[in-house]
Coordinates of C-alpha atoms in Angstrom, one line a residue:
X1 CA 145.2 61.9 -6.2
X2 CA 144.6 64.8 -8.6
X3 CA 147.5 67.1 -9.4
X4 CA 147.7 69.8 -6.7
X5 CA 146.7 73.4 -7.4
X6 CA 149.5 74.7 -5.0
X7 CA 152.6 73.1 -3.5
X8 CA 153.3 74.5 -0.1
X9 CA 157.1 74.1 0.5
X10 CA 158.1 74.3 4.2
X11 CA 161.8 74.2 5.2
X12 CA 162.0 72.7 8.7
X13 CA 164.8 72.3 11.3
X14 CA 164.0 71.2 14.9
X15 CA 160.5 72.5 14.8
X16 CA 158.3 69.6 13.8
X17 CA 155.5 70.3 16.2
X18 CA 155.1 73.8 14.8
X19 CA 155.2 72.6 11.2
X20 CA 152.5 70.0 11.9
X21 CA 150.3 72.7 13.4
X22 CA 150.9 75.0 10.4
X23 CA 149.8 72.3 8.0
X24 CA 146.8 71.4 10.2
X25 CA 145.6 75.1 10.2
X26 CA 146.2 75.6 6.5
X27 CA 144.4 72.5 5.5
X28 CA 141.4 73.6 7.6
X29 CA 141.4 77.3 6.8
X30 CA 142.0 77.3 3.0
X31 CA 139.1 75.8 1.3
X32 CA 138.5 75.1 -2.4
X33 CA 142.2 74.8 -3.2
X34 CA 143.9 71.5 -3.7
X35 CA 147.1 71.8 -1.7
X36 CA 150.2 69.6 -1.5
X37 CA 152.5 70.0 1.5
X38 CA 156.2 69.4 1.0
X39 CA 158.3 69.5 4.2
X40 CA 162.0 69.7 3.7
X41 CA 163.8 68.6 6.9
X42 CA 167.2 70.2 7.2
X43 CA 169.1 67.8 9.5
X44 CA 166.8 68.1 12.5
X45 CA 168.3 66.7 15.7
X46 CA 165.1 65.9 17.6
X47 CA 163.6 63.3 15.3
X48 CA 160.1 64.7 15.6
X49 CA 159.7 65.2 11.8
X50 CA 158.1 61.7 11.6
X51 CA 155.1 63.1 13.5
X52 CA 154.6 65.6 10.6
X53 CA 154.5 62.7 8.2
X54 CA 152.0 60.8 10.4
X55 CA 149.8 63.8 10.7
X56 CA 149.7 64.2 6.9
X57 CA 148.7 60.6 6.5
X58 CA 146.1 60.6 9.3
X59 CA 144.4 63.6 7.8
X60 CA 144.6 62.2 4.3
X61 CA 146.4 65.2 3.0
X62 CA 148.6 65.3 -0.1
X63 CA 152.3 65.7 0.9
X64 CA 155.4 64.2 2.2
X65 CA 158.6 64.8 4.1
X66 CA 162.0 65.0 2.4
X67 CA 165.3 64.6 4.3
X68 CA 167.8 67.1 2.9
X69 CA 170.7 66.5 5.2
X70 CA 172.9 69.3 6.5
X71 CA 172.9 71.4 3.4
X72 CA 171.7 75.0 3.0
X73 CA 168.2 76.2 3.0
X74 CA 168.7 77.1 -0.7
X75 CA 169.4 73.5 -1.5
X76 CA 166.4 72.4 0.5
X77 CA 164.1 74.7 -1.4
X78 CA 165.5 73.6 -4.8
X79 CA 164.6 70.0 -3.7
X80 CA 161.1 71.2 -2.9
X81 CA 160.6 72.8 -6.3
X82 CA 161.9 69.7 -8.1
X83 CA 159.6 67.4 -6.1
X84 CA 156.5 69.6 -6.3
X85 CA 153.6 68.6 -8.5
X86 CA 151.5 71.7 -7.9
X87 CA 150.8 74.2 -10.7
X88 CA 151.8 76.9 -8.3
X89 CA 154.4 77.1 -5.5
X90 CA 154.6 79.1 -2.3
X91 CA 157.2 79.0 0.4
X92 CA 156.1 78.9 4.1
X93 CA 158.7 79.6 6.9
X94 CA 157.6 78.7 10.4
X95 CA 159.5 81.8 11.6
X96 CA 157.6 84.2 9.3
X97 CA 154.0 83.2 8.8
X98 CA 151.2 84.9 6.9
X99 CA 147.6 83.8 7.1
X100 CA 145.4 85.4 4.5
X101 CA 147.0 85.3 1.1
X102 CA 146.9 81.9 -0.6
X103 CA 143.2 81.8 -1.7
X104 CA 143.3 85.3 -3.0
X105 CA 146.6 84.8 -4.8
X106 CA 145.4 81.5 -6.4
X107 CA 142.2 83.2 -7.7
X108 CA 144.4 86.0 -9.2
X109 CA 146.7 83.4 -10.7
X110 CA 143.8 81.6 -12.4
X111 CA 142.2 84.8 -13.6
X112 CA 145.4 86.3 -15.0
X113 CA 147.2 83.1 -16.0
X114 CA 150.0 84.7 -13.9
X115 CA 153.5 83.4 -13.3
X116 CA 154.3 85.7 -10.3
X117 CA 151.8 86.8 -7.7
X118 CA 152.4 89.2 -4.8
X119 CA 150.7 91.8 -2.7
X120 CA 150.7 95.5 -3.6
X121 CA 148.2 97.1 -1.2
X122 CA 147.3 100.7 -1.0
X123 CA 149.8 103.2 0.4
X124 CA 149.5 104.1 4.1
X125 CA 147.2 107.0 3.5
X126 CA 145.1 104.8 1.2
X127 CA 145.5 107.3 -1.7
X128 CA 146.7 105.0 -4.5
X129 CA 148.1 101.7 -5.6
X130 CA 151.8 102.1 -6.5
X131 CA 151.6 99.7 -9.5
X132 CA 148.9 99.0 -12.1
X133 CA 147.7 96.2 -14.3
X134 CA 150.1 95.4 -17.1
X135 CA 153.1 95.9 -14.9
X136 CA 156.2 93.9 -16.1
X137 CA 158.7 91.9 -14.2
X138 CA 161.3 94.6 -14.8
X139 CA 158.9 97.3 -13.6
X140 CA 158.4 95.4 -10.3
X141 CA 162.2 94.9 -10.0
X142 CA 162.8 98.6 -10.3
X143 CA 160.0 99.3 -7.8
X144 CA 161.7 96.9 -5.3
X145 CA 165.1 98.6 -5.8
X146 CA 163.6 102.0 -5.2
X147 CA 161.6 100.8 -2.2
X148 CA 158.4 102.1 -3.7
X149 CA 156.9 98.7 -3.0
X150 CA 158.0 96.0 -0.5
X151 CA 157.7 92.2 -0.9
X152 CA 158.1 89.4 1.6
X153 CA 159.3 86.1 0.1
X154 CA 157.1 84.2 2.4
X155 CA 154.0 85.8 0.8
X156 CA 154.7 85.4 -2.9
X157 CA 153.4 82.7 -5.3
X158 CA 155.1 81.3 -8.4
X159 CA 153.9 79.2 -11.3
X160 CA 156.1 76.1 -11.1
X161 CA 156.1 75.6 -14.9
X162 CA 157.5 79.1 -15.4
X163 CA 160.3 78.4 -12.9
X164 CA 161.2 75.1 -14.5
X165 CA 161.1 76.3 -18.1
X166 CA 163.3 79.3 -17.3
X167 CA 165.6 77.3 -15.0
X168 CA 165.0 79.7 -12.1
X169 CA 166.5 78.1 -9.0
X170 CA 168.2 79.1 -5.7
X171 CA 172.0 79.5 -5.7
X172 CA 172.7 76.5 -3.4
X173 CA 175.8 77.9 -1.7
X174 CA 174.1 81.1 -0.7
X175 CA 172.9 81.5 2.9
X176 CA 172.1 85.2 2.9
X177 CA 170.2 86.9 0.1
X178 CA 169.1 83.7 -1.6
X179 CA 165.4 84.5 -1.5
X180 CA 166.0 88.1 -2.8
X181 CA 168.1 86.7 -5.6
X182 CA 165.4 84.2 -6.5
X183 CA 162.7 86.8 -6.7
X184 CA 164.9 89.1 -8.9
X185 CA 165.9 86.2 -11.2
X186 CA 162.2 85.3 -11.6
X187 CA 161.4 88.9 -12.5
X188 CA 164.2 89.1 -15.1
X189 CA 162.5 86.3 -17.1
X190 CA 159.5 88.5 -17.9
X191 CA 156.8 86.7 -16.0
X192 CA 153.1 87.5 -16.3
X193 CA 152.6 89.5 -13.1
X194 CA 149.5 89.7 -10.9
X195 CA 149.2 91.6 -7.7
X196 CA 146.7 91.6 -4.9
X197 CA 145.4 94.8 -3.2
X198 CA 144.9 92.9 0.0
X199 CA 147.8 93.2 2.5
X200 CA 148.8 89.8 3.8
X201 CA 148.5 89.6 7.6
X202 CA 151.4 88.3 9.7
X203 CA 150.6 85.4 12.0
X204 CA 152.9 86.4 14.9
X205 CA 151.1 84.3 17.5
X206 CA 152.0 81.1 15.7
X207 CA 155.5 81.9 14.5
X208 CA 158.6 80.1 15.9
X209 CA 161.7 81.8 17.1
X210 CA 164.2 82.0 14.2
X211 CA 167.6 80.4 14.6
X212 CA 170.4 82.9 13.7
X213 CA 173.7 81.2 13.5
X214 CA 175.3 83.4 10.9
X215 CA 177.9 86.0 11.8
X216 CA 177.8 89.2 9.9
X217 CA 181.6 89.3 9.9
X218 CA 181.9 86.0 8.0
X219 CA 178.8 86.1 5.8
X220 CA 177.5 89.6 5.3
X221 CA 178.9 89.8 1.7
X222 CA 176.9 86.7 0.6
X223 CA 174.0 89.0 -0.1
X224 CA 176.2 91.3 -2.1
X225 CA 177.5 88.4 -4.1
X226 CA 173.9 87.4 -4.8
X227 CA 173.1 90.9 -6.1
X228 CA 176.2 90.9 -8.2
X229 CA 174.9 87.7 -9.8
X230 CA 171.5 89.4 -10.4
X231 CA 173.2 92.3 -12.0
X232 CA 175.2 90.0 -14.3
X233 CA 172.0 88.2 -15.3
X234 CA 170.2 91.5 -15.9
X235 CA 172.9 92.5 -18.3
X236 CA 172.3 89.3 -20.2
X237 CA 168.4 89.1 -20.2
X238 CA 167.6 92.9 -20.0
X239 CA 170.6 94.4 -21.8
X240 CA 168.5 97.1 -23.4
X241 CA 166.6 98.1 -20.2
X242 CA 168.7 101.1 -19.0
X243 CA 166.3 102.0 -16.2
X244 CA 166.6 98.5 -14.6
X245 CA 170.4 98.2 -15.2
X246 CA 171.1 101.7 -13.7
X247 CA 168.8 101.0 -10.8
X248 CA 170.7 97.9 -10.0
X249 CA 174.2 99.4 -10.6
X250 CA 173.7 102.8 -8.9
X251 CA 171.1 102.0 -6.2
X252 CA 170.8 98.3 -5.4
X253 CA 174.5 97.3 -5.4
X254 CA 175.8 100.4 -3.5
X255 CA 172.9 100.0 -1.0
X256 CA 173.7 96.4 -0.3
X257 CA 177.4 97.2 -0.1
X258 CA 176.8 100.0 2.5
X259 CA 174.6 97.5 4.4
X260 CA 177.5 95.2 4.6
X261 CA 179.7 98.0 5.9
X262 CA 177.1 98.9 8.5
X263 CA 177.0 95.3 9.8
X264 CA 180.7 95.0 10.0
X265 CA 181.0 98.2 11.9
X266 CA 178.2 97.0 14.3
X267 CA 180.3 93.9 15.0
X268 CA 183.3 96.0 16.0
X269 CA 185.4 95.9 12.8
X270 CA 187.4 99.1 12.3
X271 CA 186.9 101.3 9.2
X272 CA 190.5 100.8 8.0
X273 CA 190.2 97.0 8.2
X274 CA 186.8 97.1 6.4
X275 CA 188.3 99.3 3.6
X276 CA 191.2 96.9 3.2
X277 CA 188.8 93.9 3.1
X278 CA 186.6 95.5 0.5
X279 CA 189.5 96.4 -1.7
X280 CA 191.0 92.9 -1.5
X281 CA 187.7 91.4 -2.5
X282 CA 187.0 94.0 -5.2
X283 CA 183.8 95.2 -3.5
X284 CA 184.8 98.9 -3.3
X285 CA 183.9 99.3 -7.0
X286 CA 180.2 98.8 -6.1
X287 CA 180.2 102.1 -4.1
X288 CA 179.5 104.1 -7.2
X289 CA 176.6 106.5 -7.6
X290 CA 174.8 108.6 -10.2
X291 CA 171.6 110.7 -10.6
X292 CA 169.7 107.4 -10.1
X293 CA 171.1 107.0 -6.6
X294 CA 168.9 108.3 -3.7
X295 CA 170.1 111.3 -1.9
X296 CA 170.4 109.5 1.4
X297 CA 172.5 106.7 0.0
X298 CA 174.7 109.1 -2.0
X299 CA 175.5 111.0 1.2
X300 CA 176.3 107.8 3.0
X301 CA 178.7 106.7 0.3
X302 CA 180.4 110.1 0.2
X303 CA 180.9 110.2 3.9
X304 CA 182.3 106.7 4.0
X305 CA 184.7 107.4 1.1
X306 CA 186.0 110.7 2.4
X307 CA 186.0 110.5 6.2
X308 CA 185.3 106.9 7.1
X309 CA 186.3 107.5 10.7
X310 CA 183.3 109.8 11.1
X311 CA 180.8 107.5 9.4
X312 CA 178.2 105.9 11.7
X313 CA 175.6 103.3 10.6

């Protein structure tokens, strides 16, 4: 069979029926694109994943199922990238589906010879597009940090060759923030960027219920650690880009740190115990701000630092 245009990587755990239905719909709805389906089974207990493999064979589709054991989703996705043969890669989560982006993204990728493709639709009032042709990866990263654009990891496409050549992969021990870190690391390697003006449409009716077994108290700082790694990489690959570095240091890192504090407070941790925990781990140093910090975030940091007992998420 010819090399695939797109490898669709689907992590799966105890939802084989839904995954089979997703593949069935995609193979019927997306025409003119040679797709390969790679299902990464993460230690499913119900054994139904064999039905996915049978369906792929019965419909004469390109694809297969890989058993990844009980590792992290990050590890499973790395396996998918390694096994993929498609020129482009996209990640599909049964719990967060989109249904109208792959054909449009692929056309853009071919037209622009792009390494990174995402959606940047018009603003809510339809007045303008927030980015323009020729935008760089660093530009997109800054827009994400400043929230002038948003991006959903399950509606993004990557050129596989670009990821492999630049050794962009998921941090395998990370369970929270791994997708965000992956996107930022891709952007730091100066990809050719293409963006669609079409807003991807969520497929709520076919989504599965997401399993959430992580406790904020035990894991909320994993996302901060991920962003610390991104900041370290940015200082290596974009050391002369002061706009990006200051956006990361004085907006992204303090924002994620405050988010961790909010989650801990919501779980019932006291302000004094959180401050002690952050000091012991060295995270309090990321609560710094400058003229690049948004007013809302700066006020939150000041309140937390000066009168933490009055601070409310």
